Structure formats: structure tokens, C-alpha cells
XYZ file of C-alpha atoms in Angstrom:
634
model
C 41.121 98.701 137.074
C 37.713 99.505 136.135
C 35.715 102.284 134.570
C 32.613 101.988 136.906
C 31.429 100.280 140.112
C 29.455 100.374 143.363
C 30.157 100.377 147.132
C 27.730 100.959 150.203
C 27.321 101.118 153.780
C 24.466 100.710 156.249
C 22.805 101.378 159.833
C 20.371 99.571 162.047
C 21.445 96.224 161.033
C 21.254 97.016 157.207
C 17.728 98.206 157.149
C 19.041 101.614 155.958
C 21.764 101.461 153.445
C 23.756 104.320 151.564
C 24.710 102.998 148.061
C 27.117 104.963 145.597
C 27.301 103.873 141.950
C 30.366 105.689 140.146
C 31.569 105.724 136.514
C 34.557 107.181 134.512
C 34.714 109.106 131.514
C 38.185 109.693 130.123
C 39.666 112.697 128.525
C 42.659 111.311 126.565
C 43.616 114.861 125.326
C 43.816 116.273 128.833
C 45.037 113.022 130.773
C 41.824 113.520 132.992
C 38.727 111.401 133.844
C 35.275 112.784 134.936
C 33.910 110.784 137.850
C 30.234 110.549 138.283
C 28.673 109.400 141.446
C 25.025 108.577 141.757
C 23.832 107.998 145.403
C 21.003 106.047 146.656
C 19.075 105.362 149.943
C 17.878 101.802 150.141
C 15.425 100.974 153.236
C 12.931 98.171 154.080
C 12.008 100.059 157.443
C 9.786 102.844 157.036
C 11.076 106.380 156.992
C 9.788 110.040 156.680
C 12.230 112.979 156.676
C 12.533 116.298 154.594
C 15.056 117.113 152.306
C 18.809 117.130 153.534
C 22.154 118.805 152.503
C 24.808 115.971 152.032
C 28.239 115.617 150.446
C 30.286 113.368 148.201
C 34.209 113.811 148.103
C 35.820 112.500 144.978
C 39.616 112.421 144.705
C 39.755 114.779 147.624
C 37.313 117.324 146.198
C 34.047 117.628 148.357
C 30.774 118.012 146.525
C 27.568 119.152 148.088
C 24.161 118.143 147.047
C 20.549 118.210 148.501
C 18.337 115.244 148.713
C 14.500 115.566 148.374
C 12.108 114.355 151.164
C 11.733 110.596 151.751
C 8.901 108.736 152.944
C 8.007 104.916 153.203
C 10.329 102.213 152.130
C 12.366 101.327 148.912
C 15.076 102.831 146.809
C 15.351 106.549 146.900
C 17.495 108.755 144.664
C 19.542 111.097 146.711
C 21.649 112.899 144.192
C 24.304 112.997 141.384
C 27.749 114.530 141.609
C 30.538 114.698 139.206
C 34.376 115.737 139.602
C 37.196 115.826 137.062
C 40.486 114.210 138.321
C 43.922 114.269 136.757
C 45.837 111.126 136.037
C 49.469 110.595 136.657
C 51.923 111.125 133.857
C 51.765 107.545 132.758
C 48.084 107.436 132.590
C 47.396 105.610 135.739
C 45.252 106.848 138.703
C 43.657 105.596 142.049
C 41.238 107.703 143.899
C 39.020 107.609 147.119
C 35.346 108.355 146.922
C 33.539 108.974 150.119
C 29.759 109.884 150.756
C 27.812 111.352 153.474
C 24.128 111.231 153.835
C 22.555 113.303 156.561
C 19.582 110.951 157.779
C 19.142 112.911 160.934
C 16.510 110.558 162.295
C 15.410 108.695 165.417
C 14.820 105.179 164.752
C 13.690 102.589 167.421
C 14.554 105.180 169.950
C 18.104 105.857 168.733
C 19.098 109.097 166.876
C 21.234 108.607 163.667
C 22.949 111.804 162.465
C 24.293 110.416 159.193
C 25.272 107.278 157.053
C 28.823 107.344 155.442
C 30.077 105.014 152.777
C 33.714 105.206 151.049
C 36.010 103.097 148.771
C 39.405 103.530 146.982
C 39.075 102.532 143.380
C 41.642 102.185 140.573
C 40.565 103.914 137.325
C 41.247 102.639 133.891
C 44.695 103.958 132.702
C 44.432 106.744 130.042
C 46.605 105.850 126.950
C 49.819 107.783 126.974
C 53.349 107.775 125.260
C 53.646 104.631 122.970
C 56.718 102.283 123.579
C 59.399 101.756 120.975
C 62.068 98.925 120.231
C 64.734 98.557 117.594
C 67.363 95.883 116.607
C 71.102 96.564 116.348
C 72.414 96.628 112.935
C 75.321 97.559 110.712
C 75.530 101.106 109.466
C 74.199 101.197 106.134
C 71.854 98.134 106.637
C 68.022 98.650 107.163
C 66.563 98.128 110.707
C 63.050 97.993 111.687
C 61.666 100.027 114.474
C 58.755 98.866 116.293
C 56.215 101.085 117.931
C 53.755 99.545 120.357
C 50.982 102.225 120.777
C 48.455 102.509 123.391
C 45.738 104.115 121.073
C 45.009 103.649 117.374
C 44.441 107.304 116.987
C 48.002 107.981 118.060
C 50.695 109.170 115.689
C 54.551 109.008 116.239
C 57.503 110.990 115.480
C 60.743 109.162 115.407
C 63.949 110.578 115.744
C 67.690 109.402 116.544
C 70.645 110.660 118.363
C 74.036 109.244 117.850
C 77.018 111.171 119.300
C 76.438 114.696 118.267
C 74.476 113.683 115.236
C 70.663 113.975 115.378
C 67.801 113.472 112.879
C 64.149 112.547 112.213
C 63.410 109.198 110.878
C 59.590 109.493 110.536
C 57.172 112.303 111.253
C 53.810 111.713 112.928
C 53.645 108.418 111.375
C 50.504 106.104 111.791
C 52.815 102.905 111.206
C 53.824 100.685 113.893
C 56.694 99.439 112.068
C 59.166 101.734 110.509
C 62.278 100.758 108.247
C 65.389 102.950 108.905
C 68.810 102.553 107.367
C 71.309 104.320 109.436
C 73.630 106.284 107.178
C 77.410 105.345 106.827
C 77.975 108.954 107.592
C 77.274 108.296 111.373
C 80.520 106.526 111.559
C 82.101 109.956 111.813
C 80.779 110.135 115.328
C 82.968 107.153 116.590
C 86.308 107.619 114.893
C 88.055 105.464 117.589
C 85.564 102.604 117.900
C 83.607 100.103 115.673
C 80.271 100.330 117.446
C 78.387 103.001 119.254
C 75.072 103.283 121.041
C 72.213 105.064 119.224
C 69.264 106.599 121.196
C 65.728 106.201 119.279
C 63.101 108.489 120.561
C 59.330 108.102 120.037
C 57.226 111.093 120.623
C 53.439 110.188 120.864
C 50.985 112.650 119.485
C 47.231 112.850 120.033
C 46.250 115.087 117.069
C 48.763 117.933 117.130
C 49.507 117.544 120.871
C 52.468 115.723 122.100
C 51.504 113.595 125.106
C 54.977 112.077 125.932
C 58.042 110.377 124.665
C 59.775 107.044 125.209
C 63.124 105.830 124.090
C 65.177 102.794 123.236
C 68.660 101.965 122.294
C 70.309 100.237 119.671
C 73.890 99.324 118.717
C 75.265 100.655 115.483
C 78.263 98.764 114.169
C 80.750 100.171 111.571
C 80.737 97.482 108.825
C 83.854 95.616 107.945
C 84.029 97.332 104.579
C 84.829 100.785 106.294
C 88.540 100.632 106.620
C 91.422 103.182 105.761
C 92.751 103.335 102.248
C 96.224 103.938 100.589
C 96.454 105.868 97.469
C 99.675 104.434 96.367
C 103.031 102.908 97.418
C 105.809 104.352 95.468
C 109.479 103.503 95.184
C 112.290 106.082 94.607
C 115.937 105.079 93.699
C 118.690 106.114 95.938
C 121.624 105.699 93.503
C 124.720 106.084 95.859
C 127.671 105.332 93.686
C 125.348 104.091 90.659
C 125.322 106.714 88.032
C 121.774 108.229 87.983
C 122.027 108.165 84.187
C 121.553 104.293 84.397
C 118.177 104.675 85.799
C 118.324 101.159 87.577
C 118.768 99.693 90.911
C 121.938 97.795 91.370
C 122.420 94.919 93.605
C 124.495 95.916 96.758
C 124.988 99.469 95.424
C 121.433 100.950 95.433
C 118.762 101.728 97.964
C 115.208 102.297 97.737
C 112.800 104.877 99.507
C 109.433 103.491 99.886
C 106.630 106.194 100.484
C 103.071 105.432 101.346
C 100.785 108.305 99.396
C 97.378 109.165 100.014
C 96.716 107.170 103.321
C 93.270 108.275 104.821
C 91.028 107.011 107.422
C 87.229 106.353 106.504
C 84.306 108.042 107.937
C 86.025 110.101 110.581
C 88.942 107.701 111.560
C 92.451 108.790 111.400
C 95.752 106.884 110.651
C 97.184 105.534 113.810
C 100.046 103.424 112.332
C 102.110 102.427 109.227
C 103.779 99.252 107.948
C 106.021 98.681 104.991
C 108.079 95.726 104.409
C 109.846 93.625 101.540
C 113.237 92.765 100.474
C 114.294 91.853 103.963
C 113.522 95.349 105.273
C 110.488 96.582 107.429
C 109.431 99.914 108.909
C 106.624 101.420 110.738
C 106.490 104.963 109.315
C 104.963 106.426 106.319
C 108.144 106.139 104.566
C 110.979 103.460 104.666
C 114.534 104.041 103.215
C 116.094 100.523 102.911
C 119.810 99.610 103.297
C 121.674 98.375 100.177
C 119.604 95.880 98.275
C 121.380 92.686 98.822
C 119.345 90.390 96.472
C 118.602 90.820 92.777
C 115.682 90.353 90.508
C 112.104 91.416 91.343
C 111.479 92.730 94.704
C 108.014 93.495 96.046
C 107.297 95.871 98.876
C 104.000 95.862 100.586
C 102.335 98.442 102.911
C 99.185 98.717 104.955
C 98.046 101.525 107.414
C 95.916 101.079 110.625
C 93.331 103.593 111.508
C 92.170 104.644 114.830
C 89.340 102.000 114.907
C 91.917 99.109 114.476
C 91.013 98.560 111.004
C 93.808 97.555 108.468
C 93.729 98.910 104.988
C 94.165 96.726 101.791
C 97.683 96.303 101.073
C 99.405 98.593 98.540
C 102.195 97.080 96.685
C 105.052 98.323 94.243
C 107.635 96.009 92.720
C 111.198 97.101 91.723
C 113.797 95.160 89.515
C 117.123 95.146 90.769
C 120.038 94.331 88.399
C 122.631 91.756 89.613
C 126.176 92.953 90.422
C 129.268 91.020 91.396
C 132.762 92.022 91.423
C 134.459 91.238 87.920
C 136.762 88.370 87.912
C 139.226 86.515 85.720
C 138.279 83.167 84.730
C 141.353 81.953 82.928
C 144.458 84.024 81.586
C 147.660 82.856 79.654
C 150.779 84.762 78.412
C 153.361 83.230 76.009
C 156.197 84.508 73.824
C 155.284 84.750 70.058
C 156.385 86.583 66.916
C 154.752 89.856 65.636
C 152.091 87.659 63.852
C 151.033 86.023 67.111
C 152.847 82.775 66.279
C 154.313 81.124 69.356
C 157.996 80.871 69.566
C 160.390 80.127 72.585
C 162.628 83.188 71.686
C 159.845 85.450 70.523
C 160.104 89.117 71.495
C 156.218 89.596 71.646
C 153.660 88.291 74.079
C 150.607 86.406 73.086
C 148.045 87.291 75.940
C 144.674 85.804 76.411
C 142.324 86.533 79.413
C 138.760 85.403 80.013
C 136.970 87.472 82.312
C 133.323 88.027 83.593
C 131.719 91.014 84.646
C 128.093 92.065 85.745
C 126.301 93.750 82.687
C 123.757 95.738 85.027
C 121.447 96.348 82.000
C 124.575 96.649 79.765
C 125.399 100.146 81.558
C 128.441 98.569 83.395
C 131.279 99.253 80.905
C 134.829 97.932 81.692
C 138.256 99.212 81.206
C 140.782 96.652 80.147
C 144.626 97.310 80.428
C 147.693 95.105 80.128
C 150.835 95.938 81.894
C 154.206 94.461 81.778
C 157.603 94.772 83.518
C 160.868 92.800 84.387
C 160.562 91.225 87.946
C 163.303 93.449 89.216
C 161.726 96.632 87.928
C 159.268 98.793 90.118
C 157.534 100.655 87.208
C 155.060 98.924 85.094
C 154.915 99.542 81.359
C 151.369 99.980 79.811
C 151.156 97.672 76.684
C 148.837 100.108 75.097
C 146.433 97.540 73.893
C 142.770 96.631 74.864
C 141.982 93.176 75.107
C 138.654 91.389 74.644
C 137.381 88.455 76.825
C 138.797 85.222 75.367
C 140.370 86.910 72.363
C 144.184 86.506 71.910
C 146.067 89.726 71.506
C 149.715 90.400 70.767
C 151.625 93.029 72.685
C 155.247 93.998 73.367
C 156.350 95.905 70.354
C 159.221 93.464 69.969
C 160.799 94.837 73.098
C 160.422 91.702 75.092
C 163.987 90.691 75.662
C 164.766 86.778 75.481
C 167.301 87.383 78.229
C 164.762 88.240 80.946
C 161.430 86.744 82.389
C 158.489 89.407 82.569
C 155.733 89.848 84.985
C 152.468 90.353 83.033
C 149.437 92.130 84.606
C 145.735 92.032 83.464
C 143.405 94.538 84.723
C 139.699 95.185 84.319
C 137.788 98.103 86.005
C 134.163 98.332 86.016
C 131.973 101.340 87.551
C 132.551 100.031 91.186
C 135.996 97.859 91.290
C 139.225 97.273 89.775
C 140.473 93.645 89.578
C 143.956 92.438 88.438
C 145.579 89.264 87.901
C 149.563 88.710 87.446
C 151.182 86.172 84.951
C 154.772 85.415 84.236
C 156.661 84.913 80.854
C 160.033 83.132 81.080
C 162.991 84.030 79.175
C 163.903 82.511 75.775
C 163.775 78.518 75.939
C 167.135 76.911 76.129
C 168.152 73.402 77.614
C 170.591 74.730 79.989
C 172.103 78.237 80.685
C 174.928 79.383 82.931
C 174.468 83.165 83.816
C 176.831 85.138 81.765
C 179.483 86.833 84.049
C 177.781 85.329 87.056
C 177.152 82.227 89.022
C 173.512 81.434 88.050
C 172.067 78.289 86.563
C 168.974 77.715 84.587
C 167.181 74.786 82.900
C 164.811 75.299 79.996
C 165.424 79.110 80.044
C 168.137 81.800 80.247
C 169.649 82.073 83.784
C 168.743 85.649 85.245
C 169.776 85.461 88.868
C 173.086 84.955 90.575
C 173.382 82.063 93.181
C 170.103 80.630 91.881
C 168.889 77.452 90.200
C 165.898 78.372 87.957
C 163.521 75.935 86.056
C 161.381 77.110 83.137
C 157.733 77.261 84.009
C 157.375 75.278 80.855
C 159.465 72.466 82.409
C 158.154 69.887 84.822
C 160.382 68.790 87.859
C 160.062 65.402 89.566
C 160.613 65.107 93.333
C 160.479 61.944 95.109
C 159.129 60.145 91.819
C 156.239 62.718 91.608
C 155.847 65.841 89.235
C 156.647 68.842 91.402
C 153.214 70.228 90.916
C 151.629 66.810 92.028
C 154.113 66.850 95.084
C 153.157 70.473 95.959
C 149.522 69.419 95.635
C 149.857 66.371 98.003
C 151.564 68.783 100.417
C 148.615 71.202 99.957
C 146.206 68.331 100.463
C 147.588 68.150 103.932
C 147.550 71.714 104.607
C 144.133 72.208 103.142
C 142.333 68.949 103.573
C 138.608 68.428 102.502
C 136.481 70.853 104.721
C 139.166 73.421 104.899
C 138.197 77.122 104.373
C 140.527 79.413 102.206
C 140.394 82.972 102.265
C 141.667 85.465 99.482
C 141.110 88.983 98.146
C 141.542 87.627 94.732
C 138.470 85.793 93.097
C 140.407 82.853 91.882
C 139.349 79.347 92.767
C 142.016 77.794 94.909
C 142.022 74.663 92.779
C 144.431 76.666 90.550
C 147.026 76.471 93.306
C 146.288 73.539 95.432
C 144.164 71.240 93.028
C 141.109 69.538 94.410
C 137.618 70.836 94.257
C 136.614 74.139 95.942
C 133.330 75.845 96.130
C 132.393 79.454 96.955
C 131.388 79.452 100.862
C 129.882 81.849 103.231
C 128.458 84.425 100.764
C 127.588 87.470 102.980
C 128.264 85.886 106.306
C 130.852 86.095 109.087
C 132.451 82.911 110.336
C 132.070 82.035 114.068
C 133.442 79.084 116.045
C 131.282 76.241 117.094
C 130.247 76.469 120.693
C 128.394 73.232 121.669
C 127.017 74.882 124.759
C 125.311 77.605 122.678
C 122.519 76.429 120.571
C 122.903 79.300 118.261
C 126.364 78.053 117.294
C 126.170 74.243 118.314
C 126.521 72.583 114.958
C 128.904 73.334 111.952
C 127.926 75.552 109.096
C 124.746 76.584 111.160
C 123.468 79.955 109.828
C 121.533 82.795 111.550
C 121.386 86.479 112.192
C 120.118 89.317 110.153
C 121.706 92.504 108.582
C 118.709 94.689 110.118
C 116.619 94.279 113.202
C 113.363 95.965 114.190
C 113.138 95.977 118.103
C 110.128 94.662 119.931
C 108.898 96.515 122.923
C 110.315 93.830 125.153
C 113.926 94.444 123.694
C 113.957 98.128 124.243
C 115.991 99.361 127.151
C 113.953 100.787 130.070
C 113.267 104.488 129.480
C 110.881 107.333 130.313
C 109.014 109.871 128.119
C 108.445 113.508 128.436
C 105.004 114.396 129.834
C 103.748 115.223 126.410
C 100.139 116.529 126.567
C 99.376 114.753 129.797
C 97.140 116.986 132.267
C 95.245 116.550 135.169
C 91.738 118.213 135.397
C 90.124 119.866 138.380
C 89.205 117.553 141.165
C 86.393 119.644 142.523
C 86.375 122.588 144.974
C 86.986 121.724 148.710
C 88.034 123.302 151.963
C 89.810 122.591 155.228
C 89.150 123.576 158.745
C 91.951 125.054 160.726
C 92.432 122.948 163.945
C 93.209 126.143 166.078
C 93.217 125.911 169.788
C 92.536 129.145 171.548
C 90.865 130.601 174.564
C 87.339 132.162 173.960
C 86.546 135.487 172.198
C 86.557 138.544 174.439
C 85.495 142.199 173.899
C 87.360 145.237 174.498
C 86.313 148.481 175.433
C 85.442 149.458 171.815
C 83.426 146.367 171.513
C 86.011 144.879 169.255
C 86.277 141.069 169.499
C 89.639 140.032 170.695
C 91.263 136.792 171.793
C 91.334 136.614 175.515
C 95.006 136.407 176.793
C 95.094 133.218 178.836
C 97.211 130.216 179.458
C 94.764 128.208 177.412
C 95.809 130.072 174.219
C 97.717 127.945 171.625
C 99.911 129.350 168.900
C 99.150 128.665 165.330
C 102.786 127.277 164.607
C 102.666 123.886 162.591
C 98.958 123.422 163.210
C 97.295 120.713 160.924
C 94.373 121.311 158.930
C 91.289 118.984 159.193
C 90.590 116.552 156.504
C 88.164 117.578 153.830
C 87.405 114.287 152.276
C 88.940 112.456 149.458
C 88.784 113.682 145.749
C 90.277 112.660 142.490
C 91.530 114.000 139.352
C 91.227 112.678 135.766
C 94.528 112.248 133.706
C 93.929 113.135 129.973
C 96.365 113.341 126.991
C 99.530 111.185 126.118
C 102.967 111.106 126.824
C 105.422 112.505 124.164
C 106.204 109.986 121.311
C 109.802 108.603 121.133
C 111.226 106.649 118.362
C 109.710 105.675 114.889
C 110.059 101.774 114.744
C 112.381 101.653 111.811
C 114.656 98.792 111.610
C 118.343 99.441 112.581
C 121.731 98.134 111.202
C 122.738 94.947 113.104
C 126.163 94.821 111.360
C 129.380 94.597 113.176
C 132.517 96.190 111.678
C 133.488 94.040 108.906
C 135.807 93.530 105.800
C 135.101 91.501 102.887
C 137.032 88.649 101.141
C 136.400 85.685 99.048
C 135.893 82.417 100.863
C 136.275 78.945 99.479
C 135.478 75.486 100.909
C 137.382 72.306 99.649
C 134.781 69.548 99.045
C 137.233 66.965 97.332
């Protein structure tokens, strides 16, 4: 590139030379240059001619000029011409300059009409639109936009486009380094993504006139701090059989409904999924209703939401307190004959009872009803003793109507809000050494005989069998029936040591026994535990299924057409000049004719299938019935 230069050509072995000196004057505003050419004849052999009409073509435009008469030798100015040429939009330009001098002279016997000279020159580029660059940043963080300008007199307007959002960063600034902080609100434009492409446009001005624009792109990232939020996670009691006036959660009797409140996306995002878990329960909806709460104490539930960008909210938590509950049970109980003052007597007509029981207080709400009944063994109706006993406190009952001639069944009953539990004891007849049943055939030791054809022994007497007390003998037999490691099941919450001796511990709470199976790792060792009361299926565990089409739809694949492959004879003309098909044996009917292919085309599927399922946990319990289970350890 150059702003000036020279070129030439000659005849007669260089004795007559046409020289062109050219120069460029730029008009930045108009994106044009004025090219000025000065033309000379340089000769060292003498020449004498008059004026001539000549031409100079600049960038395709011919300009005429008249040269003066020439005589002698030397350098002779022929003329000066100028022409404006337009540059390309980027400011570049190459042109051809050609000159013709009409010498029209006979030299050394040879006639010469003209001397010509031409050259292609590349002009200096006229400064045009400045270039721009920017670095990628997080939204809300300052970025520097750099302008590389072609002329110090230029100003620049910087603007941005991000999705449908547009704005001006700087107007007609002279600075080549502009600081810009993309506002966080631009995240609204990318609700389903964490990054997006922003286009920066730099429009260059020369004065008030725009001379062009250039762009660059930068990646804007939604900062990690932009994530969905949860207003709160609340818990609501589902009381079931628990009286609402208690205002508490009760183990195995209450449920809880957890609700996510005020969940919201951030800067355009929407909530895509929910998660609630705690206390052995989990759900994938905005609310979760638990099963019966099987544990007691403080239970904390945690909730999060995930938005359309895949961002997870901070966890919201709520803690509930569950009061312990267990079925009431008797620890010990005794029943003995006494007098009206509670003094023990073998022939007393009152009964001194003492029962020690335990119950779940449930925040002192779980009151119990206590009742004592008695009857003769042969009777079917129980008599209400009309007294209320307290745990561990002796109480006298019977109204003096407890006959010395009969044994009595005694039943202690406690009823709480949810369950009734009873235990039964026996009070023997009056104590004697030996008694024969009056008018019958019965015999008793230590008590009055009550039953014909029966040998009775008072419960207060010991009996030896094979040198052992009867209870020890029974215990030894029970030891063989229930050796260490045996499991005993009952619907009464009484430790089996009261029946069989030995040491027994509660076993298998909340679990169903299953036989050992060495070939199945789930059940390969004794007392191995596993399983869960609720299960949330994974995708792989769901049965194969289909969905309704939902909002799925195919768009247009573009217009197209087909040619009909019809074989027929040529057209003819009837008497009225109407075109008709010529009836000939070459005519082929249209039946089942295939159309020609019109080329492949495609459709875009949009939308989604209809949703199915909620992702909540489901009950995994088999049909069951509960009982007490004990394991003998000694």
C-alpha cells in the first residue's frame, strides 16, 4: 500500500519516455480518495511538436487533457488530472492508472502515434469501523470491553444483545477500554441454562456519521449464588387415633404432612423438582405425608428444590418432637387372702391385690383406666371389684364375700387411649393341711378340695418330683423345650422367665422372622436384618410402560410436491380445438400409479410426554399381625 508513486514507459530505445507521478488524498468521511496524476515527457533526442490532446484513465474513469507544444530535449510537463475513487466497505482499494500521450511524430524515419504507460496500485486503506473484544464473566461482575480503533478521531457506541434483552453500554465514547458489569437480571434470558452468549456491537462514528459496526461475543455465566429458594418447610400433624386436644405427635400413632412453602426460581428459572426426606421417609413432591412415625424423640425433615437450571436450593428444615408410645404392661402382680384391714390371713374373705404396671405417658396426656375383676373358676361372669388400683400400691377388695371354700380368678386390667391389657391371677381356697371334698371324691393338700376326682395342691405349697421342687422340675423340662437361643411368641407382654425361668430378652422389634437360607445372601446368616417399611422406586425398578403423547407435536417439514408418473399417449386436438388424450394402445390407466420422489424432508418434534407418577415412597409392608417375641439368652 502507498499514498503516492510513479510509473513510466518509453519508445525508441528509451529516448522518449512517458512518466506518471500519482498521489492519494483521503476523504475518511466519504470513504473516498482523490487521485492526482502528473504526466511528463522526458526525451534526450530532440523533438519539435505542437499541442496534443491526451488521456489519463484513473480507476476506470478517463480524463482528457491538452499538452503544450514541445521543442528540444529535457523534461516537459504534459498535464495534471485528478479523479475521486470510492474505497471498499472495509476501506481498502486497488486501482489501475493508465496514460496515453499522442506524440504523433516521425522519428528516424518511423512514425509513432502515441506513448502509453499503466500500473495497478494499492491505495492506503481508509480507516473504517473499529474492532472490539471482551472477556467472558459472571453476571454481576465487571468486564472490560476493549476497542481497537483505526483513527484517534473516531468515537464508539457500545451495545449488547443477550437473548431478547438489548441495551447501550456506552454512547460515542472516546475511550478504548470500557468497564461493563452485566446486570444479574440478564439471567432471566436463560432460565434453563447457566451460561449464554452475549453479542457486543461496536458502532464507529466519524463525527456524527456512522461509518460501520463490528461485533464480538462473550459468555455470560449465572453465578453460583443464583439458585432457587424455599420460604419454609412446615409440618402438620395427622392425628389419626390420637386426640387432637393432645397437640402432640405420638410414636406409631401419628403421621406428619410436610409442605414446602414459597419455593421460587431465581432470575427467570422455574422449579423443576422437589425433595423432602427425614424420619425414614422420602418424597419428590412439594408435600409429603409420612406413614406412622415409628421412632420417637426429635425428628428433623429436610427439603430442597431444584430449578430449571439444575441449581439446588439451600436446605429448609423443620424438627418435630414425637412422644414415645408403647403398649402398657404389667411388671408384677400378686393376689392374697386377707381381712378387711389388709392383714394377710389364710382363711380371709378379702383379697389384697398389688399390681405394678407401666404405660407411656405421652406428655402426661395418656391417662389409664384401672379395673379389678374376680370370679370363681367355674363361673362365666366376672364381678367388678369396684376399686381403682394404683401401680405398686396394695389394695383390699372383695367386700368380705370371698368364700374360703373356693378358689378365685383375679383379673387386673389397664386401658390407655389406644390399648387394653389384662393379666390374670389365682387366689386359692382357705389354707388347710388336707381336705376331702364334702359329699364328693376330691382331695386337696394345703387348701379346700373343690373338684371331684381331682388331687389339688395349694399354690402356696411346694411339690417335689424326682427329688426336685416341681417348679424346678418344670423349669428343667422347659429348658429342653426352650433351650438358649429359642424364640417365644405371645400376645401378652410378660417376660417368659416368669413361666420357664432363665433369662429372656425382647427380640425382633418391628421385624418379621424369616428362615435362614445359605444360598441367598439376604438371609444367609442368623439374625441378619434388612428391608424397609417404605420404598421409593428408582427408574430401573419401574415396570416398562408408556405415556400419553402429552404436548408432543411435529412442526411443518416444509412444502414439497410430487410428480405423477403417468404413462399416456400424446395429446391431440378435437374439432373444437380442445386438447384431448389420443386414444391409442399406448395409453396406460392411472390405477395404482406411483408418484415420483420429491426429496427427503424432516420434522422437528417439540413438547413433552404426559407426566406419570409422583415419586413418593410406597408401603413395602406384607400383611402382618403383631405379637411379643422373646429370645432366651441364658
